[in-house]
mmCIF file of N, CA and C in Angstrom:
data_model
loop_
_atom_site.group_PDB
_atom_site.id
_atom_site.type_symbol
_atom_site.label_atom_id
_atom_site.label_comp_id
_atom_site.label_asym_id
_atom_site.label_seq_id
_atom_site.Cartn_x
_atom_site.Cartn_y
_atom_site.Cartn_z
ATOM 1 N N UNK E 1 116.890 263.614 -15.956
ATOM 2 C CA UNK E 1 116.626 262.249 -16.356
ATOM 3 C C UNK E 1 117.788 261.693 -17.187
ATOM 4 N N UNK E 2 118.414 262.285 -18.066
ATOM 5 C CA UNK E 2 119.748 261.867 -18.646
ATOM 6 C C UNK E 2 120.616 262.108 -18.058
ATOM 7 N N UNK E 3 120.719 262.599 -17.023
ATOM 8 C CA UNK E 3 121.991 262.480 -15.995
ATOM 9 C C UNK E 3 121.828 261.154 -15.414
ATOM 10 N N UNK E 4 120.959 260.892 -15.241
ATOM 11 C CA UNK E 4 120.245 259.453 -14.386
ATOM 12 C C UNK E 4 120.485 258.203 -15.068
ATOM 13 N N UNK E 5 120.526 258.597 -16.197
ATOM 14 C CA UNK E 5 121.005 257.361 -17.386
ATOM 15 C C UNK E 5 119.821 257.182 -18.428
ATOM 16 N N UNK E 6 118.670 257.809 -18.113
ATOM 17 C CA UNK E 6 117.459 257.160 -19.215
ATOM 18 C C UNK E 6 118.178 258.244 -20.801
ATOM 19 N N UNK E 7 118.182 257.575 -21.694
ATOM 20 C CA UNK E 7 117.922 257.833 -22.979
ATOM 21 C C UNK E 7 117.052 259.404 -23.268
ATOM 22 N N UNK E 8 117.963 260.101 -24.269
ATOM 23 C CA UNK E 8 117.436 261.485 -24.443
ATOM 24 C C UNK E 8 115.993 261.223 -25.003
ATOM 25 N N UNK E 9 115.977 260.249 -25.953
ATOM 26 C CA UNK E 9 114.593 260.428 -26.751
ATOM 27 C C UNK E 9 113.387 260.000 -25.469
ATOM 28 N N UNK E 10 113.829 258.669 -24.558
ATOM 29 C CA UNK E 10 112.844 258.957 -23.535
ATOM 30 C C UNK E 10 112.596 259.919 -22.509
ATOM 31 N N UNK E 11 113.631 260.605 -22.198
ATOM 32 C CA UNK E 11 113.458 261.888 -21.395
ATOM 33 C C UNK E 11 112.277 262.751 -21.843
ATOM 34 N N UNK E 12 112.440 262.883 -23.646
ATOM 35 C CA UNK E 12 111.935 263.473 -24.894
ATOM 36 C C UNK E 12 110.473 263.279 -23.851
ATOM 37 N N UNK E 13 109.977 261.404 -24.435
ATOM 38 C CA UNK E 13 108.796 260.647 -24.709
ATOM 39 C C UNK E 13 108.283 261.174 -23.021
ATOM 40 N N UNK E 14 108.632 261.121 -21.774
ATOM 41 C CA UNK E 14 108.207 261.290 -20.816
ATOM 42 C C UNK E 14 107.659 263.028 -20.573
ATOM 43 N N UNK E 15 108.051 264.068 -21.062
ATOM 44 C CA UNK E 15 108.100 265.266 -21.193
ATOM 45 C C UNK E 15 106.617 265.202 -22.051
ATOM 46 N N UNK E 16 106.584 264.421 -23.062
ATOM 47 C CA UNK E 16 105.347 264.712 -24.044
ATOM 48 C C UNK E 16 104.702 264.538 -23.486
ATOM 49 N N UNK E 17 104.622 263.349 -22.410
ATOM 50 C CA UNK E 17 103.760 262.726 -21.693
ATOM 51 C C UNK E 17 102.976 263.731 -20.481
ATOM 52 N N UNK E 18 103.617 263.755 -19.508
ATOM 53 C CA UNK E 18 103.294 264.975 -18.700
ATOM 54 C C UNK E 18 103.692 266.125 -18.659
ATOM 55 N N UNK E 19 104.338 266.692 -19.780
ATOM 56 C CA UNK E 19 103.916 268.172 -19.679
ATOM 57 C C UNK E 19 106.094 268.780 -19.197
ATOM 58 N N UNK E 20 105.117 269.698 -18.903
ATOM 59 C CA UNK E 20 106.983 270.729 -18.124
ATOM 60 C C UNK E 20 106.913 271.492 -16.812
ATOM 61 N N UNK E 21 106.019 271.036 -16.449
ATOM 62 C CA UNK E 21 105.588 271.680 -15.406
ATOM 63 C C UNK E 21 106.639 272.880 -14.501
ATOM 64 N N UNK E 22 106.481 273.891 -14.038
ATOM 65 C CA UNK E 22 108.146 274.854 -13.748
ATOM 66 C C UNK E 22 108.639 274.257 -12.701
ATOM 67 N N UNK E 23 107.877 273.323 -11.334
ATOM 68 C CA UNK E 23 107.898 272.756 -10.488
ATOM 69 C C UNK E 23 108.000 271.600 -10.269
ATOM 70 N N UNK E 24 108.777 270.513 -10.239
ATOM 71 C CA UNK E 24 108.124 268.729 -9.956
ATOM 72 C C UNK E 24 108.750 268.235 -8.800
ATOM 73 N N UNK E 25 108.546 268.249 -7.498
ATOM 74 C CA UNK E 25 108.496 268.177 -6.141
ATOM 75 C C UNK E 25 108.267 266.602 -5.440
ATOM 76 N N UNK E 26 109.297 265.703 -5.744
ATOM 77 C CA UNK E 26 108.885 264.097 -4.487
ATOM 78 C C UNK E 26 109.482 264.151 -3.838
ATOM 79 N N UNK E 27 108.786 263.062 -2.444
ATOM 80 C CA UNK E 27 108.947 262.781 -1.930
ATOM 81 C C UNK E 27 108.744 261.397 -1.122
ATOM 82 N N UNK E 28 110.415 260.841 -0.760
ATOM 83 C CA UNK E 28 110.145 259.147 -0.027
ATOM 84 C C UNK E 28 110.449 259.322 0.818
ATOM 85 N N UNK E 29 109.659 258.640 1.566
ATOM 86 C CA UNK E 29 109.236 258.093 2.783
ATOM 87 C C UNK E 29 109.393 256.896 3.254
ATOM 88 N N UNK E 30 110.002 256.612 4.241
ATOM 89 C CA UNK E 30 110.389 254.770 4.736
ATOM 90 C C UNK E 30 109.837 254.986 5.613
ATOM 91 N N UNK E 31 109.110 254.383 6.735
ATOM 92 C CA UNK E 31 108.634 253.703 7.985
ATOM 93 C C UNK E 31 108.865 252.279 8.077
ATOM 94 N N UNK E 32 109.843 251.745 9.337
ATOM 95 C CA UNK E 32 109.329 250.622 9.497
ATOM 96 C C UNK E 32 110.304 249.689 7.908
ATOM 97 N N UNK E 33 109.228 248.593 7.393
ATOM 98 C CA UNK E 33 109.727 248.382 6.500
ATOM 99 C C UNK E 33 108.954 248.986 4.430
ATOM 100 N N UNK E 34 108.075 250.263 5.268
ATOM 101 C CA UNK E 34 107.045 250.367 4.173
ATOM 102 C C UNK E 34 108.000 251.856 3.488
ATOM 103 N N UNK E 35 107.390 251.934 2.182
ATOM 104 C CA UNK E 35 107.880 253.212 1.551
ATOM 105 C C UNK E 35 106.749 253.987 0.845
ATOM 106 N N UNK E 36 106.783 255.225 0.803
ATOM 107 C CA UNK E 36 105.673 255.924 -0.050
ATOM 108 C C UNK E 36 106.640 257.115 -0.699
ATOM 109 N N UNK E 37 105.909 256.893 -2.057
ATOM 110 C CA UNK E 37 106.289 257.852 -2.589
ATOM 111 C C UNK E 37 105.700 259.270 -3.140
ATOM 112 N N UNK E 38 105.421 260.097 -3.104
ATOM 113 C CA UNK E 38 104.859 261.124 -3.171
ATOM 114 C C UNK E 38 105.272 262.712 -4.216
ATOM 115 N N UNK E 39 104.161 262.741 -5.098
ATOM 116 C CA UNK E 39 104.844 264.046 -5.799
ATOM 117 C C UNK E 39 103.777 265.510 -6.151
ATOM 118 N N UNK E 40 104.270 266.597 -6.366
ATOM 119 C CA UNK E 40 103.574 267.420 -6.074
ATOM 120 C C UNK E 40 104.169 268.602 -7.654
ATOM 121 N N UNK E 41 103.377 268.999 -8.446
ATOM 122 C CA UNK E 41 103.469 270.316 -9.197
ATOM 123 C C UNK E 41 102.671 271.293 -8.884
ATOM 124 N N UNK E 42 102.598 272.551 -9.414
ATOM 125 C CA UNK E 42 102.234 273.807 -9.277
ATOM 126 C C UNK E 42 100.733 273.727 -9.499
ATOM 127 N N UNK E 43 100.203 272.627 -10.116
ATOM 128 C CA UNK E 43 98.902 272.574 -10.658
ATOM 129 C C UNK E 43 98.148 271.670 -9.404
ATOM 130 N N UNK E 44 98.868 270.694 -8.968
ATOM 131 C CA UNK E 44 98.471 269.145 -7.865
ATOM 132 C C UNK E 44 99.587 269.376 -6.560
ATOM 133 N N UNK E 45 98.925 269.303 -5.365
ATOM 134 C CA UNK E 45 99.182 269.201 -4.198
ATOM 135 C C UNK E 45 99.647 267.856 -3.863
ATOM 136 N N UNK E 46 101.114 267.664 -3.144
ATOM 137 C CA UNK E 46 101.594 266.629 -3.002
ATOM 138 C C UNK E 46 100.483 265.467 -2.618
ATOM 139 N N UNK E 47 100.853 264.045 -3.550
ATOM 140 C CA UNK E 47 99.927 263.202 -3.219
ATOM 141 C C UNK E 47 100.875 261.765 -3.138
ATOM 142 N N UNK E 48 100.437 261.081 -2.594
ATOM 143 C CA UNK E 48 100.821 259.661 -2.686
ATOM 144 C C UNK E 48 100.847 259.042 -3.739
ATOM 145 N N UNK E 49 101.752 258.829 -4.978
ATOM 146 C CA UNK E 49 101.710 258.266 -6.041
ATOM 147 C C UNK E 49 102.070 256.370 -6.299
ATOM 148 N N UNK E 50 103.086 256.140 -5.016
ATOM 149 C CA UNK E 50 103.076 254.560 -5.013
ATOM 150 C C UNK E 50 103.545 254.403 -3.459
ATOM 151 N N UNK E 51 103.221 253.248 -3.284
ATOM 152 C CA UNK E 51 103.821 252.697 -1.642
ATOM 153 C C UNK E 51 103.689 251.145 -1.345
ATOM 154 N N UNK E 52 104.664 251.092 -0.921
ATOM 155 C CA UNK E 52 104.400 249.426 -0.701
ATOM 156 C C UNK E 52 105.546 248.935 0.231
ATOM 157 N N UNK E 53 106.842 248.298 0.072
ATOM 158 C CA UNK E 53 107.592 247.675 1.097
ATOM 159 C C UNK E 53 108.834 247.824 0.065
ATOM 160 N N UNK E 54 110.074 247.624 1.405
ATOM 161 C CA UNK E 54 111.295 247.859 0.795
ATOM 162 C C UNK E 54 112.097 246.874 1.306
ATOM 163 N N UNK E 55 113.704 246.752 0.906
ATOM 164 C CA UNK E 55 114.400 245.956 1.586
ATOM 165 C C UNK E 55 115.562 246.591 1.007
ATOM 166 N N UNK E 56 116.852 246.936 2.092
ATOM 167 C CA UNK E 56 118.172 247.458 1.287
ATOM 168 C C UNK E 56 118.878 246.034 1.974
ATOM 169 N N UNK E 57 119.982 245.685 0.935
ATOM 170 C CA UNK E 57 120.844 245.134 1.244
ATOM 171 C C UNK E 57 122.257 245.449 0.903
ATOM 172 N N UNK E 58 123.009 246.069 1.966
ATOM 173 C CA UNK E 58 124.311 247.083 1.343
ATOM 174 C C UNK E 58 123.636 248.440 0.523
ATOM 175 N N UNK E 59 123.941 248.558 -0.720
ATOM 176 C CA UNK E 59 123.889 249.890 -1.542
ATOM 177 C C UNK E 59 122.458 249.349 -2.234
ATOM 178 N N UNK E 60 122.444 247.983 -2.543
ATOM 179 C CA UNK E 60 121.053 247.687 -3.112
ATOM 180 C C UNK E 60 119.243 248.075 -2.427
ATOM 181 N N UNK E 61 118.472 249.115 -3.002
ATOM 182 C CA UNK E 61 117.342 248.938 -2.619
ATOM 183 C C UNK E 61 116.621 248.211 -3.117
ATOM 184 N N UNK E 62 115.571 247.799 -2.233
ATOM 185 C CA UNK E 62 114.566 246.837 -3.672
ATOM 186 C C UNK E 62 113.399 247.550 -2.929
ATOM 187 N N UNK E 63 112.255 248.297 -3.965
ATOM 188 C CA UNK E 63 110.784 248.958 -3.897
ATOM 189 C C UNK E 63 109.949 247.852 -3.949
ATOM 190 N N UNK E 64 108.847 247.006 -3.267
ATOM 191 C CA UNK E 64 107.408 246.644 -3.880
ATOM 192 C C UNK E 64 106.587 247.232 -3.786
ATOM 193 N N UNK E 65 105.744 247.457 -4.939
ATOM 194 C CA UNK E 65 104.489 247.985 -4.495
ATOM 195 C C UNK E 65 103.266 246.948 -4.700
ATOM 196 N N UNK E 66 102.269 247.014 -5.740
ATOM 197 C CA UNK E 66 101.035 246.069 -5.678
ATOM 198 C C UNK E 66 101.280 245.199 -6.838
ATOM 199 N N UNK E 67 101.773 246.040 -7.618
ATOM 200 C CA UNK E 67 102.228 245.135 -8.977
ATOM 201 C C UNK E 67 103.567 245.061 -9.717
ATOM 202 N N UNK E 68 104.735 245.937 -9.192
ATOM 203 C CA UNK E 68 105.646 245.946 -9.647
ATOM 204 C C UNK E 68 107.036 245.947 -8.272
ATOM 205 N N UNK E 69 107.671 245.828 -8.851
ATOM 206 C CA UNK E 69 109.373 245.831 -7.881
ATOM 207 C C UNK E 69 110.184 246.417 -8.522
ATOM 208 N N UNK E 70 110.992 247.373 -8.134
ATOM 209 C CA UNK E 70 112.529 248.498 -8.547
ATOM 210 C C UNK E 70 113.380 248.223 -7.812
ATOM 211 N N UNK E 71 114.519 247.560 -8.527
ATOM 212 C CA UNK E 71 115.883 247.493 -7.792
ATOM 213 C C UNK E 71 116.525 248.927 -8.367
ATOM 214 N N UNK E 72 117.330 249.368 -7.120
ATOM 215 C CA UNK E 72 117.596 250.843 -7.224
ATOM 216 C C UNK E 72 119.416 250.661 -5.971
ATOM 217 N N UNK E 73 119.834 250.879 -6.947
ATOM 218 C CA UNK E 73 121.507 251.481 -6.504
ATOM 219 C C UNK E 73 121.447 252.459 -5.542
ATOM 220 N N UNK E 74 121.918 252.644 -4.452
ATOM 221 C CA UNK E 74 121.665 253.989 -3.433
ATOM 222 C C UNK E 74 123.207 254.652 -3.093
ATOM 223 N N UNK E 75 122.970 255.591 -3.242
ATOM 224 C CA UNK E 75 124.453 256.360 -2.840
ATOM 225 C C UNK E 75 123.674 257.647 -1.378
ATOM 226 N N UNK E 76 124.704 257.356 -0.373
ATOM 227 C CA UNK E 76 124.115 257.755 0.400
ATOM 228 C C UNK E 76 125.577 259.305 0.868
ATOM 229 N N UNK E 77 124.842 260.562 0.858
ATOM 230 C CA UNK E 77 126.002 261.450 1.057
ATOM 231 C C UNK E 77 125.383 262.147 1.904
ATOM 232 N N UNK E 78 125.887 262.565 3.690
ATOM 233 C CA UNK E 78 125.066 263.241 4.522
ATOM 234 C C UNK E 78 123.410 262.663 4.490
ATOM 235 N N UNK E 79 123.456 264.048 4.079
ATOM 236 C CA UNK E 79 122.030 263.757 4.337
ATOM 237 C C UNK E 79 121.145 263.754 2.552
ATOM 238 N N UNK E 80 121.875 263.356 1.578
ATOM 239 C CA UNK E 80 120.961 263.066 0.168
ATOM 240 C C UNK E 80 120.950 261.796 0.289
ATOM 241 N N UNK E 81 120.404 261.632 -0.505
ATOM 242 C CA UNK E 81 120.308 259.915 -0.998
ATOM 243 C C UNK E 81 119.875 259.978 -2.475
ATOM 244 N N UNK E 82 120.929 259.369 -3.105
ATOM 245 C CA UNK E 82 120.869 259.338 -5.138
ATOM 246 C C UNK E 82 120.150 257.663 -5.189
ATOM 247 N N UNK E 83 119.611 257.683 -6.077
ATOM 248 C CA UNK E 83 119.132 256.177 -6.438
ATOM 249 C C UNK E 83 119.415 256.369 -8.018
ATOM 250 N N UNK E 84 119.584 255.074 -8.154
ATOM 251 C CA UNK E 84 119.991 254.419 -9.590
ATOM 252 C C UNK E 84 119.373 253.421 -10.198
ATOM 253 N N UNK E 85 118.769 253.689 -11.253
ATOM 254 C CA UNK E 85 118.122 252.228 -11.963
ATOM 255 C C UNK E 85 118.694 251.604 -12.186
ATOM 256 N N UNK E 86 118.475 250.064 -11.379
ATOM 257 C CA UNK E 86 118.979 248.652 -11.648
ATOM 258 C C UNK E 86 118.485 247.801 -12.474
ATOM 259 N N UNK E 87 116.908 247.660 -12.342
ATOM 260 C CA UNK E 87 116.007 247.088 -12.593
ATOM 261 C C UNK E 87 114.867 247.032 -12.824
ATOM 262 N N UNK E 88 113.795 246.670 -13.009
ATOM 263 C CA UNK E 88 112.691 246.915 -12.491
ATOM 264 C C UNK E 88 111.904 245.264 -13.192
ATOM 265 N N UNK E 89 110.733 245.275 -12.914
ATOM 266 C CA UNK E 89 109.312 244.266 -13.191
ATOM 267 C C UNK E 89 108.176 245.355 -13.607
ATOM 268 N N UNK E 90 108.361 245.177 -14.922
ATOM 269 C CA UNK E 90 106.452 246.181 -14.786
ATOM 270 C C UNK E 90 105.780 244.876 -15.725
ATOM 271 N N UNK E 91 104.184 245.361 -15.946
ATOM 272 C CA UNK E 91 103.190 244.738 -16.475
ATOM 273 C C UNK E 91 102.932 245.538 -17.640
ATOM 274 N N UNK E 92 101.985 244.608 -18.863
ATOM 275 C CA UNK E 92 101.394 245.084 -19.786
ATOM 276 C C UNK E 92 102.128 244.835 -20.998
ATOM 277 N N UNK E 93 102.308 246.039 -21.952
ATOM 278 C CA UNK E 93 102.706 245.472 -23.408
ATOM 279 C C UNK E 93 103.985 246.200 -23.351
ATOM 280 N N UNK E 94 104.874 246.053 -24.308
ATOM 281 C CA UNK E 94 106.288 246.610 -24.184
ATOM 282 C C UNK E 94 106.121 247.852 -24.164
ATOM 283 N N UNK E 95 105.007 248.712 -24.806
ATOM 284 C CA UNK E 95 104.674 249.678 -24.925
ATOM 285 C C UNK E 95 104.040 250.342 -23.453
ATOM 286 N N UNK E 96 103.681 249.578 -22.752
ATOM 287 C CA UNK E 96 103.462 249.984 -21.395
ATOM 288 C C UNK E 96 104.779 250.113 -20.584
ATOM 289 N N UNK E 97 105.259 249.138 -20.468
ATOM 290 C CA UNK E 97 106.741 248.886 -20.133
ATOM 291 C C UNK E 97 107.559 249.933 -20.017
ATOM 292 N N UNK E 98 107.872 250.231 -21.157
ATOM 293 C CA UNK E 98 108.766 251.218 -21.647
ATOM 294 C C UNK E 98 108.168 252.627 -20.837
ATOM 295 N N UNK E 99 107.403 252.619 -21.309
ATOM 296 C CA UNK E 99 106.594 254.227 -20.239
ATOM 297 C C UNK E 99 106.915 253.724 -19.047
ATOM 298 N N UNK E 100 106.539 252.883 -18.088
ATOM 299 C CA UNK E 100 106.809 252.309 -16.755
ATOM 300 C C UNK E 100 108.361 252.864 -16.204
ATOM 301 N N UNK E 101 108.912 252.068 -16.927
ATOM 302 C CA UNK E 101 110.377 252.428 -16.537
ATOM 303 C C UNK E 101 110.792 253.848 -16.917
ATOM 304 N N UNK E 102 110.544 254.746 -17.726
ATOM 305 C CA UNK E 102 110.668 256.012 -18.106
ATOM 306 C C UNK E 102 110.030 256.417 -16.386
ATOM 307 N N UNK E 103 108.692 256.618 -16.436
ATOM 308 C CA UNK E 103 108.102 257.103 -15.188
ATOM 309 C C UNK E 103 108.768 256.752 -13.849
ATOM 310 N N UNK E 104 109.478 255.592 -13.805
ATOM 311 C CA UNK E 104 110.478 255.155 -12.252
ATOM 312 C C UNK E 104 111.573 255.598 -12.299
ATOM 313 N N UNK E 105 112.210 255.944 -13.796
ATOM 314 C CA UNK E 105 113.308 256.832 -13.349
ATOM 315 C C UNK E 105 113.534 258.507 -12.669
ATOM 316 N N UNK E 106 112.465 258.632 -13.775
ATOM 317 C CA UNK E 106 112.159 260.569 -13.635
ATOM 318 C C UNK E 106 111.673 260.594 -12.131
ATOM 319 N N UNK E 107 110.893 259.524 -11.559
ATOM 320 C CA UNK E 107 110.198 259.880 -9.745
ATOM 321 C C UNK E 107 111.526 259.459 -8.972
ATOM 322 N N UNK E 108 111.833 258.371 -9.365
ATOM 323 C CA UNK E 108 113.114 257.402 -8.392
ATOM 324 C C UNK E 108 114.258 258.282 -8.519
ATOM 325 N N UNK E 109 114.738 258.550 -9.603
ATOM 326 C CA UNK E 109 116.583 258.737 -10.101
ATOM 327 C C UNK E 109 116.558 259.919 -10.844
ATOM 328 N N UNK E 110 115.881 260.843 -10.894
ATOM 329 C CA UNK E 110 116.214 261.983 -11.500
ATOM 330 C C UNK E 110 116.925 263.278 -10.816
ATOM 331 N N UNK E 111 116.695 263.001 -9.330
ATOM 332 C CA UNK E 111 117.734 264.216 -8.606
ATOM 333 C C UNK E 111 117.400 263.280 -7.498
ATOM 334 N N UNK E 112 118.361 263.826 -6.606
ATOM 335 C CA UNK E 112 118.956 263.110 -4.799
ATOM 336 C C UNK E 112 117.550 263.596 -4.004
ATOM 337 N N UNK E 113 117.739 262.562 -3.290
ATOM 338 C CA UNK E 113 116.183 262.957 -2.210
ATOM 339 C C UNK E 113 117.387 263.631 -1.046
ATOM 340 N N UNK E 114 116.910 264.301 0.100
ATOM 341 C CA UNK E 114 117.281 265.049 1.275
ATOM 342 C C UNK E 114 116.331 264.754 1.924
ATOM 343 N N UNK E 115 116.773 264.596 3.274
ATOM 344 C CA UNK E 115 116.185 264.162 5.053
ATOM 345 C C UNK E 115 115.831 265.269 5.243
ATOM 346 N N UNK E 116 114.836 265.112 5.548
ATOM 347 C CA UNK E 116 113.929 266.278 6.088
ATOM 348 C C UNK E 116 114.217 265.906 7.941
ATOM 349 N N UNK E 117 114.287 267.237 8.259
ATOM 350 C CA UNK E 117 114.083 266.930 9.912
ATOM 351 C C UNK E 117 113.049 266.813 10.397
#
């Protein structure tokens, strides 16, 4: 997560939050123009955690889901794909916020996704 760019103390605040699990396993998915995202630890069997619609333009991605949007930087090498926090829209109090964007970096931008065959 601090390779990714989020702040040590939120790396910290997100860790308190869920734990350390030895395992943390996502996965995205595009079809079409839809995306799902999906994650899985040692305790929970991969599940669908957000999905909604995408749009890249050049290196820019943009995520919607039901209530929020992530603009996300894409670096594309073979077969990884790195994303980068650009942006985002969340809801609630700054205090929600702040967790929001902590939680889209660590799923979105914390290590390169790989193409599955």
């Amino acid at each position: 997560m601090v390779a990714a760019g989020i702040d040590r103390r939120d790396a910290d605040s997100w860790i308190d939050e869920v734990g350390s699990p030895t395992r943390y396993s996502f996965q995205l998915a595009f079809t079409g123009t839809a995306f799902s995202h999906s994650e899985e630890t040692p305790d929970m069997a991969m599940q669908v955690g957000e999905s909604g619609t995408f749009t890249l333009s050049g290196n820019e991605l943009v995520l919607t889901n039901a209530s929020d949007t992530y603009t996300l930087q894409t670096t594309l090498a073979d077969d990884e794909l790195s994303l980068r926090w650009v942006s985002s829209t969340e809801q609630g109090t700054p205090q929600d916020q702040a967790k929001h964007r902590r939680y889209t970096i660590a799923f979105y931008c914390s290590a390169p996704f790989r193409r599955q065959p």
